[in-house]
């Protein structure tokens, strides 16, 4: 069964209506609002679209709602870029630079502006102040349940963090762990280090894997963030309460718990590809993100990709508007950065 032009127009109309109202869309609604035929004709087309997997049929309603497959088709083939008005651009520029004097403040402000405009939970990752690389990692025993995690960078920066173990570790075990970590992380920047699935390297040593995963990995990742000055800013956390998808208190609570695990969120965001990336529902590898869409974009300073910003929310999202705002923000962060640092030619 082919997706005819009529089917595509009906699907686009259903997506537009559902994104706006959050209510299942019926054939009569489409017939009244769009010149796409009689309710009976539209109803037949909607049945075909459901059979093709682009619509789902909630049990409590006679209307249909778009599936993840429909949103993906929309993003890939139907979405048109929303052109921001000059008034909108001026407002973004003012909010981005008003009383901002440092890059860190600028990135935090970008997350605030993105959240305010989209009414979604927004985030931004600041750049590291230096592209430092890891040189050496060691685990030094203090007592049976405490070790010091020592990380040395190529610039000579040293970080020592006390780690409390859930089970006691022998010196041999710590030596194996430290040797494995050094081998896997030496020469890597923060972004590269956070992408390494080091647990896989312990797959033949269950005891080492369990100790690393439960006790050492969280402290290691947190230390990397602090050491290389990468911060995750989040804004608009309470925006979810205005979304029907999160009327259920338990669902809202789960969302809060997920995004408040900043170490996990930082790792998820950094590991995404560069450019504007949209992942919808089940496309997100984590089960806890299976009901969410995430849009991320990279921003540049002096021509170098240095950070990411984006939004997280339900799959029912105004993808065109959100991506347009994010594109404009990322394009102007570099300009705003030059303003905060001053013009050397003045």
mmCIF file of C-alpha atoms in Angstrom:
data_model
loop_
_atom_site.group_PDB
_atom_site.id
_atom_site.type_symbol
_atom_site.label_atom_id
_atom_site.label_comp_id
_atom_site.label_asym_id
_atom_site.label_seq_id
_atom_site.Cartn_x
_atom_site.Cartn_y
_atom_site.Cartn_z
ATOM 1 C CA UNK A 1 0.000 0.000 0.000
ATOM 2 C CA UNK A 2 1.516 3.323 -1.090
ATOM 3 C CA UNK A 3 1.527 6.626 0.728
ATOM 4 C CA UNK A 4 -0.434 8.709 -1.767
ATOM 5 C CA UNK A 5 -0.367 12.495 -1.755
ATOM 6 C CA UNK A 6 -3.797 12.527 -0.084
ATOM 7 C CA UNK A 7 -2.603 10.176 2.665
ATOM 8 C CA UNK A 8 0.458 12.343 3.269
ATOM 9 C CA UNK A 9 -1.676 15.487 3.535
ATOM 10 C CA UNK A 10 -4.076 13.788 5.946
ATOM 11 C CA UNK A 11 -1.185 12.473 8.045
ATOM 12 C CA UNK A 12 0.414 15.918 8.147
ATOM 13 C CA UNK A 13 -2.912 17.448 9.185
ATOM 14 C CA UNK A 14 -3.333 14.886 11.977
ATOM 15 C CA UNK A 15 0.206 15.530 13.243
ATOM 16 C CA UNK A 16 -0.349 19.304 13.220
ATOM 17 C CA UNK A 17 -3.683 18.997 15.026
ATOM 18 C CA UNK A 18 -2.461 16.525 17.632
ATOM 19 C CA UNK A 19 0.718 18.492 18.396
ATOM 20 C CA UNK A 20 -1.452 21.549 19.053
ATOM 21 C CA UNK A 21 -4.331 19.969 20.995
ATOM 22 C CA UNK A 22 -2.888 16.750 22.492
ATOM 23 C CA UNK A 23 -6.284 15.191 21.706
ATOM 24 C CA UNK A 24 -6.890 12.201 19.375
ATOM 25 C CA UNK A 25 -7.932 13.455 15.948
ATOM 26 C CA UNK A 26 -11.113 12.290 14.217
ATOM 27 C CA UNK A 27 -12.083 12.317 10.547
ATOM 28 C CA UNK A 28 -14.747 14.993 11.087
ATOM 29 C CA UNK A 29 -12.167 17.342 12.592
ATOM 30 C CA UNK A 30 -9.852 16.920 9.594
ATOM 31 C CA UNK A 31 -12.761 17.348 7.180
ATOM 32 C CA UNK A 32 -13.855 20.602 8.826
ATOM 33 C CA UNK A 33 -10.405 22.174 9.190
ATOM 34 C CA UNK A 34 -8.783 21.042 5.959
ATOM 35 C CA UNK A 35 -10.116 20.618 2.435
ATOM 36 C CA UNK A 36 -9.218 16.957 2.156
ATOM 37 C CA UNK A 37 -12.553 15.307 1.453
ATOM 38 C CA UNK A 38 -15.590 14.009 3.310
ATOM 39 C CA UNK A 39 -15.371 12.432 6.786
ATOM 40 C CA UNK A 40 -16.064 9.009 5.260
ATOM 41 C CA UNK A 41 -13.245 9.345 2.723
ATOM 42 C CA UNK A 42 -10.821 10.626 5.363
ATOM 43 C CA UNK A 43 -11.859 7.825 7.724
ATOM 44 C CA UNK A 44 -10.897 5.223 5.107
ATOM 45 C CA UNK A 45 -7.537 6.897 4.535
ATOM 46 C CA UNK A 46 -6.912 7.018 8.294
ATOM 47 C CA UNK A 47 -7.614 3.290 8.516
ATOM 48 C CA UNK A 48 -5.004 2.711 5.810
ATOM 49 C CA UNK A 49 -2.497 4.930 7.641
ATOM 50 C CA UNK A 50 -3.111 2.958 10.821
ATOM 51 C CA UNK A 51 -2.535 -0.289 8.970
ATOM 52 C CA UNK A 52 0.737 1.134 7.643
ATOM 53 C CA UNK A 53 1.843 1.976 11.191
ATOM 54 C CA UNK A 54 1.639 5.774 10.980
ATOM 55 C CA UNK A 55 -1.358 6.161 13.300
ATOM 56 C CA UNK A 56 -2.443 4.502 16.506
ATOM 57 C CA UNK A 57 -5.947 4.149 17.883
ATOM 58 C CA UNK A 58 -6.366 4.859 21.629
ATOM 59 C CA UNK A 59 -8.919 2.542 23.202
ATOM 60 C CA UNK A 60 -10.791 5.388 24.881
ATOM 61 C CA UNK A 61 -11.300 7.440 21.717
ATOM 62 C CA UNK A 62 -12.504 7.083 18.152
ATOM 63 C CA UNK A 63 -9.750 9.445 16.989
ATOM 64 C CA UNK A 64 -6.190 8.622 16.001
ATOM 65 C CA UNK A 65 -2.809 9.876 17.148
ATOM 66 C CA UNK A 66 0.532 9.860 15.275
ATOM 67 C CA UNK A 67 2.988 7.048 15.937
ATOM 68 C CA UNK A 68 6.765 7.418 16.280
ATOM 69 C CA UNK A 69 6.967 6.250 12.671
ATOM 70 C CA UNK A 70 4.756 9.186 11.659
ATOM 71 C CA UNK A 71 6.904 11.707 13.514
ATOM 72 C CA UNK A 72 10.026 10.291 11.872
ATOM 73 C CA UNK A 73 8.448 10.602 8.417
ATOM 74 C CA UNK A 74 7.394 14.142 9.270
ATOM 75 C CA UNK A 75 10.887 15.144 10.452
ATOM 76 C CA UNK A 76 12.641 13.529 7.493
ATOM 77 C CA UNK A 77 10.337 14.463 4.624
ATOM 78 C CA UNK A 78 7.491 16.816 5.544
ATOM 79 C CA UNK A 79 8.886 19.301 8.050
ATOM 80 C CA UNK A 80 9.458 22.811 6.735
ATOM 81 C CA UNK A 81 11.794 25.198 8.466
ATOM 82 C CA UNK A 82 9.956 27.867 10.425
ATOM 83 C CA UNK A 83 11.395 31.269 9.617
ATOM 84 C CA UNK A 84 11.717 33.400 12.727
ATOM 85 C CA UNK A 85 10.434 36.956 12.482
ATOM 86 C CA UNK A 86 12.849 39.827 13.003
ATOM 87 C CA UNK A 87 11.022 40.595 16.246
ATOM 88 C CA UNK A 88 11.649 37.033 17.458
ATOM 89 C CA UNK A 89 15.309 37.233 16.452
ATOM 90 C CA UNK A 90 15.778 40.559 18.236
ATOM 91 C CA UNK A 91 14.152 39.166 21.383
ATOM 92 C CA UNK A 92 16.442 36.117 21.344
ATOM 93 C CA UNK A 93 19.546 38.261 20.817
ATOM 94 C CA UNK A 94 18.581 40.589 23.671
ATOM 95 C CA UNK A 95 17.858 37.747 26.098
ATOM 96 C CA UNK A 96 21.045 35.956 25.102
ATOM 97 C CA UNK A 97 23.404 38.873 25.750
ATOM 98 C CA UNK A 98 21.662 41.085 28.336
ATOM 99 C CA UNK A 99 24.042 41.491 31.305
ATOM 100 C CA UNK A 100 26.119 38.511 30.176
ATOM 101 C CA UNK A 101 29.881 38.961 30.537
ATOM 102 C CA UNK A 102 31.318 35.418 30.474
ATOM 103 C CA UNK A 103 30.991 32.369 28.233
ATOM 104 C CA UNK A 104 29.663 30.198 31.078
ATOM 105 C CA UNK A 105 26.884 32.727 31.711
ATOM 106 C CA UNK A 106 26.156 32.831 27.996
ATOM 107 C CA UNK A 107 25.690 29.052 27.742
ATOM 108 C CA UNK A 108 23.483 28.974 30.823
ATOM 109 C CA UNK A 109 21.431 31.837 29.384
ATOM 110 C CA UNK A 110 21.042 29.932 26.088
ATOM 111 C CA UNK A 111 19.387 27.060 27.991
ATOM 112 C CA UNK A 112 17.059 29.535 29.715
ATOM 113 C CA UNK A 113 16.070 31.209 26.445
ATOM 114 C CA UNK A 114 15.483 27.868 24.713
ATOM 115 C CA UNK A 115 13.280 26.698 27.580
ATOM 116 C CA UNK A 116 11.272 29.930 27.652
ATOM 117 C CA UNK A 117 10.553 29.862 23.914
ATOM 118 C CA UNK A 118 9.778 26.150 23.532
ATOM 119 C CA UNK A 119 8.102 25.572 26.930
ATOM 120 C CA UNK A 120 10.167 22.393 27.224
ATOM 121 C CA UNK A 121 12.987 21.253 29.467
ATOM 122 C CA UNK A 122 16.154 22.625 27.878
ATOM 123 C CA UNK A 123 19.819 21.905 28.525
ATOM 124 C CA UNK A 124 23.243 23.136 27.463
ATOM 125 C CA UNK A 125 26.721 21.719 27.942
ATOM 126 C CA UNK A 126 29.499 24.246 28.345
ATOM 127 C CA UNK A 127 32.859 23.749 26.636
ATOM 128 C CA UNK A 128 35.939 22.649 28.513
ATOM 129 C CA UNK A 129 38.314 25.540 29.078
ATOM 130 C CA UNK A 130 41.073 23.407 27.625
ATOM 131 C CA UNK A 131 41.069 20.328 25.424
ATOM 132 C CA UNK A 132 43.017 18.397 28.021
ATOM 133 C CA UNK A 133 43.730 14.697 27.592
ATOM 134 C CA UNK A 134 44.036 11.925 30.154
ATOM 135 C CA UNK A 135 47.497 10.539 30.865
ATOM 136 C CA UNK A 136 47.385 8.214 33.851
ATOM 137 C CA UNK A 137 44.853 6.657 36.241
ATOM 138 C CA UNK A 138 45.538 4.902 39.539
ATOM 139 C CA UNK A 139 43.549 3.449 42.439
ATOM 140 C CA UNK A 140 45.273 3.733 45.808
ATOM 141 C CA UNK A 141 43.901 1.726 48.777
ATOM 142 C CA UNK A 142 43.162 3.576 51.998
ATOM 143 C CA UNK A 143 41.350 0.792 53.835
ATOM 144 C CA UNK A 144 39.249 -2.242 52.881
ATOM 145 C CA UNK A 145 36.319 -0.132 51.692
ATOM 146 C CA UNK A 146 37.984 3.136 50.592
ATOM 147 C CA UNK A 147 40.299 3.930 47.693
ATOM 148 C CA UNK A 148 41.648 7.151 46.206
ATOM 149 C CA UNK A 149 40.955 7.554 42.494
ATOM 150 C CA UNK A 150 43.863 9.521 41.021
ATOM 151 C CA UNK A 151 43.553 10.989 37.523
ATOM 152 C CA UNK A 152 46.443 12.804 35.842
ATOM 153 C CA UNK A 153 46.053 14.816 32.645
ATOM 154 C CA UNK A 154 48.681 15.627 30.017
ATOM 155 C CA UNK A 155 48.704 19.256 31.179
ATOM 156 C CA UNK A 156 49.780 18.080 34.630
ATOM 157 C CA UNK A 157 46.437 18.580 36.311
ATOM 158 C CA UNK A 158 45.917 16.002 39.078
ATOM 159 C CA UNK A 159 42.622 15.063 40.712
ATOM 160 C CA UNK A 160 42.316 12.811 43.765
ATOM 161 C CA UNK A 161 38.866 11.580 44.745
ATOM 162 C CA UNK A 162 38.003 9.306 47.669
ATOM 163 C CA UNK A 163 35.714 6.470 46.557
ATOM 164 C CA UNK A 164 33.713 4.327 48.972
ATOM 165 C CA UNK A 165 33.457 0.714 47.776
ATOM 166 C CA UNK A 166 30.411 -1.471 48.285
ATOM 167 C CA UNK A 167 32.615 -4.544 48.718
ATOM 168 C CA UNK A 168 36.276 -4.769 49.816
ATOM 169 C CA UNK A 169 38.946 -4.863 47.092
ATOM 170 C CA UNK A 170 42.357 -6.476 47.099
ATOM 171 C CA UNK A 171 45.436 -4.616 45.898
ATOM 172 C CA UNK A 172 45.611 -6.973 42.919
ATOM 173 C CA UNK A 173 42.033 -6.121 41.978
ATOM 174 C CA UNK A 174 42.727 -2.383 42.210
ATOM 175 C CA UNK A 175 45.877 -2.782 40.147
ATOM 176 C CA UNK A 176 43.959 -4.625 37.420
ATOM 177 C CA UNK A 177 41.242 -1.981 37.388
ATOM 178 C CA UNK A 178 43.729 0.910 37.258
ATOM 179 C CA UNK A 179 45.753 -0.727 34.494
ATOM 180 C CA UNK A 180 42.618 -1.376 32.448
ATOM 181 C CA UNK A 181 41.337 2.190 32.915
ATOM 182 C CA UNK A 182 44.701 3.707 31.992
ATOM 183 C CA UNK A 183 44.867 1.556 28.850
ATOM 184 C CA UNK A 184 41.338 2.538 27.775
ATOM 185 C CA UNK A 185 41.435 6.241 28.589
ATOM 186 C CA UNK A 186 45.001 7.481 28.067
ATOM 187 C CA UNK A 187 45.165 10.095 25.290
ATOM 188 C CA UNK A 188 41.401 10.661 25.186
ATOM 189 C CA UNK A 189 39.620 13.958 25.758
ATOM 190 C CA UNK A 190 36.532 14.185 27.955
ATOM 191 C CA UNK A 191 34.118 13.737 25.049
ATOM 192 C CA UNK A 192 36.012 10.684 23.868
ATOM 193 C CA UNK A 193 36.367 9.234 27.373
ATOM 194 C CA UNK A 194 32.645 9.477 28.084
ATOM 195 C CA UNK A 195 31.901 7.475 24.933
ATOM 196 C CA UNK A 196 34.053 4.513 25.956
ATOM 197 C CA UNK A 197 32.049 1.496 27.106
ATOM 198 C CA UNK A 198 34.793 0.316 29.424
ATOM 199 C CA UNK A 199 32.507 -2.154 31.209
ATOM 200 C CA UNK A 200 32.678 -4.330 28.110
ATOM 201 C CA UNK A 201 36.407 -4.729 28.652
ATOM 202 C CA UNK A 202 35.698 -6.466 31.960
ATOM 203 C CA UNK A 203 33.225 -8.952 30.491
ATOM 204 C CA UNK A 204 35.497 -11.890 31.291
ATOM 205 C CA UNK A 205 36.035 -10.727 34.867
ATOM 206 C CA UNK A 206 32.648 -10.450 36.566
ATOM 207 C CA UNK A 207 34.108 -9.327 39.906
ATOM 208 C CA UNK A 208 36.076 -6.469 38.344
ATOM 209 C CA UNK A 209 33.083 -5.429 36.241
ATOM 210 C CA UNK A 210 30.766 -5.355 39.258
ATOM 211 C CA UNK A 211 33.180 -3.266 41.323
ATOM 212 C CA UNK A 212 33.854 -0.804 38.510
ATOM 213 C CA UNK A 213 30.186 -0.392 37.610
ATOM 214 C CA UNK A 214 28.858 -0.034 41.158
ATOM 215 C CA UNK A 215 31.551 2.045 42.860
ATOM 216 C CA UNK A 216 34.290 3.438 40.660
ATOM 217 C CA UNK A 217 32.582 4.415 37.388
ATOM 218 C CA UNK A 218 30.225 7.063 38.913
ATOM 219 C CA UNK A 219 33.103 8.787 40.741
ATOM 220 C CA UNK A 220 35.334 8.529 37.675
ATOM 221 C CA UNK A 221 32.808 10.211 35.367
ATOM 222 C CA UNK A 222 32.004 12.914 37.933
ATOM 223 C CA UNK A 223 35.711 13.640 38.400
ATOM 224 C CA UNK A 224 36.201 13.966 34.635
ATOM 225 C CA UNK A 225 33.417 16.529 34.445
ATOM 226 C CA UNK A 226 34.901 18.581 37.294
ATOM 227 C CA UNK A 227 38.456 18.205 36.045
ATOM 228 C CA UNK A 228 37.807 19.332 32.497
ATOM 229 C CA UNK A 229 35.303 22.013 33.431
ATOM 230 C CA UNK A 230 32.312 20.645 31.568
ATOM 231 C CA UNK A 231 29.005 21.731 33.082
ATOM 232 C CA UNK A 232 25.454 20.687 32.292
ATOM 233 C CA UNK A 233 22.901 23.465 32.654
ATOM 234 C CA UNK A 234 19.205 22.600 32.697
ATOM 235 C CA UNK A 235 16.228 24.918 32.664
ATOM 236 C CA UNK A 236 12.449 24.606 32.536
ATOM 237 C CA UNK A 237 12.240 21.424 34.597
ATOM 238 C CA UNK A 238 8.736 22.334 35.769
ATOM 239 C CA UNK A 239 7.491 22.914 32.220
ATOM 240 C CA UNK A 240 6.421 19.272 32.072
ATOM 241 C CA UNK A 241 3.532 20.028 34.433
ATOM 242 C CA UNK A 242 1.859 21.985 31.635
ATOM 243 C CA UNK A 243 2.031 18.973 29.302
ATOM 244 C CA UNK A 244 -0.849 16.451 29.291
ATOM 245 C CA UNK A 245 1.668 13.623 28.822
ATOM 246 C CA UNK A 246 2.868 14.195 32.382
ATOM 247 C CA UNK A 247 -0.458 14.616 34.181
ATOM 248 C CA UNK A 248 0.280 11.284 35.822
ATOM 249 C CA UNK A 249 2.261 12.045 38.979
ATOM 250 C CA UNK A 250 4.315 8.858 38.771
ATOM 251 C CA UNK A 251 5.292 9.593 35.172
ATOM 252 C CA UNK A 252 6.274 13.147 36.077
ATOM 253 C CA UNK A 253 8.285 11.848 39.017
ATOM 254 C CA UNK A 254 10.137 9.383 36.782
ATOM 255 C CA UNK A 255 10.957 12.205 34.354
ATOM 256 C CA UNK A 256 12.369 14.343 37.168
ATOM 257 C CA UNK A 257 14.449 11.488 38.515
ATOM 258 C CA UNK A 258 15.867 10.791 35.064
ATOM 259 C CA UNK A 259 16.929 14.342 34.204
ATOM 260 C CA UNK A 260 18.271 14.974 37.704
ATOM 261 C CA UNK A 261 20.877 12.251 37.193
ATOM 262 C CA UNK A 262 23.139 14.837 35.637
ATOM 263 C CA UNK A 263 26.102 12.539 35.220
ATOM 264 C CA UNK A 264 24.018 10.153 33.115
ATOM 265 C CA UNK A 265 22.422 13.010 31.183
ATOM 266 C CA UNK A 266 25.808 14.580 30.445
ATOM 267 C CA UNK A 267 27.125 11.294 29.107
ATOM 268 C CA UNK A 268 24.020 10.754 26.943
ATOM 269 C CA UNK A 269 24.218 14.249 25.465
ATOM 270 C CA UNK A 270 27.965 14.303 24.814
ATOM 271 C CA UNK A 271 27.827 10.934 23.071
ATOM 272 C CA UNK A 272 25.329 12.176 20.459
ATOM 273 C CA UNK A 273 26.532 13.061 16.966
ATOM 274 C CA UNK A 274 27.310 16.631 15.938
ATOM 275 C CA UNK A 275 24.828 18.867 14.123
ATOM 276 C CA UNK A 276 21.082 18.948 14.776
ATOM 277 C CA UNK A 277 20.097 15.441 15.871
ATOM 278 C CA UNK A 278 16.495 14.383 16.553
ATOM 279 C CA UNK A 279 15.761 11.071 18.249
ATOM 280 C CA UNK A 280 12.142 10.046 18.733
ATOM 281 C CA UNK A 281 10.772 7.648 21.339
ATOM 282 C CA UNK A 282 12.193 4.181 20.890
ATOM 283 C CA UNK A 283 15.085 5.540 18.809
ATOM 284 C CA UNK A 284 16.594 6.557 22.140
ATOM 285 C CA UNK A 285 18.588 3.576 23.356
ATOM 286 C CA UNK A 286 17.564 3.958 26.995
ATOM 287 C CA UNK A 287 14.200 2.476 27.954
ATOM 288 C CA UNK A 288 13.524 5.401 30.293
ATOM 289 C CA UNK A 289 13.633 7.723 27.253
ATOM 290 C CA UNK A 290 11.295 5.588 25.138
ATOM 291 C CA UNK A 291 8.417 8.068 25.543
ATOM 292 C CA UNK A 292 10.571 11.137 24.902
ATOM 293 C CA UNK A 293 12.044 13.005 21.993
ATOM 294 C CA UNK A 294 15.441 14.665 22.286
ATOM 295 C CA UNK A 295 16.780 17.340 19.970
ATOM 296 C CA UNK A 296 20.408 18.407 20.269
ATOM 297 C CA UNK A 297 22.524 20.886 18.332
ATOM 298 C CA UNK A 298 26.211 21.707 18.475
ATOM 299 C CA UNK A 299 27.463 25.263 18.848
ATOM 300 C CA UNK A 300 30.799 26.732 17.825
ATOM 301 C CA UNK A 301 33.173 29.343 19.176
ATOM 302 C CA UNK A 302 35.983 30.557 16.896
ATOM 303 C CA UNK A 303 35.022 27.904 14.364
ATOM 304 C CA UNK A 304 35.445 24.993 16.789
ATOM 305 C CA UNK A 305 32.636 22.711 17.950
ATOM 306 C CA UNK A 306 32.723 23.136 21.693
ATOM 307 C CA UNK A 307 29.351 22.233 23.192
ATOM 308 C CA UNK A 308 25.752 21.145 22.782
ATOM 309 C CA UNK A 309 22.335 22.449 23.663
ATOM 310 C CA UNK A 310 18.913 20.950 23.226
ATOM 311 C CA UNK A 311 15.519 20.000 24.586
ATOM 312 C CA UNK A 312 13.858 16.901 25.970
ATOM 313 C CA UNK A 313 10.120 16.360 26.042
ATOM 314 C CA UNK A 314 7.266 14.198 24.786
ATOM 315 C CA UNK A 315 7.207 12.880 21.225
ATOM 316 C CA UNK A 316 4.331 15.313 20.633
ATOM 317 C CA UNK A 317 6.648 18.217 19.961
ATOM 318 C CA UNK A 318 6.713 21.204 17.602
ATOM 319 C CA UNK A 319 9.787 19.896 15.822
ATOM 320 C CA UNK A 320 9.945 22.618 13.177
ATOM 321 C CA UNK A 321 9.699 25.502 15.632
ATOM 322 C CA UNK A 322 12.103 23.956 18.126
ATOM 323 C CA UNK A 323 14.792 23.188 15.542
ATOM 324 C CA UNK A 324 14.489 26.671 14.035
ATOM 325 C CA UNK A 325 15.019 28.316 17.419
ATOM 326 C CA UNK A 326 17.958 26.009 18.164
ATOM 327 C CA UNK A 327 19.569 26.751 14.793
ATOM 328 C CA UNK A 328 19.320 30.478 15.421
ATOM 329 C CA UNK A 329 20.678 30.146 18.950
ATOM 330 C CA UNK A 330 23.680 28.063 17.920
ATOM 331 C CA UNK A 331 24.467 30.414 15.024
ATOM 332 C CA UNK A 332 24.482 33.391 17.376
ATOM 333 C CA UNK A 333 26.327 31.950 20.367
ATOM 334 C CA UNK A 334 29.638 32.563 18.580
ATOM 335 C CA UNK A 335 28.683 36.180 17.854
ATOM 336 C CA UNK A 336 27.516 36.691 21.419
ATOM 337 C CA UNK A 337 30.729 35.124 22.686
ATOM 338 C CA UNK A 338 32.777 37.681 20.775
ATOM 339 C CA UNK A 339 30.685 40.429 22.317
ATOM 340 C CA UNK A 340 31.352 39.118 25.842
ATOM 341 C CA UNK A 341 35.084 38.912 25.185
ATOM 342 C CA UNK A 342 35.332 42.266 23.412
ATOM 343 C CA UNK A 343 36.706 43.112 19.978
ATOM 344 C CA UNK A 344 40.479 43.120 19.873
ATOM 345 C CA UNK A 345 40.397 45.540 16.934
ATOM 346 C CA UNK A 346 38.608 48.281 18.820
#
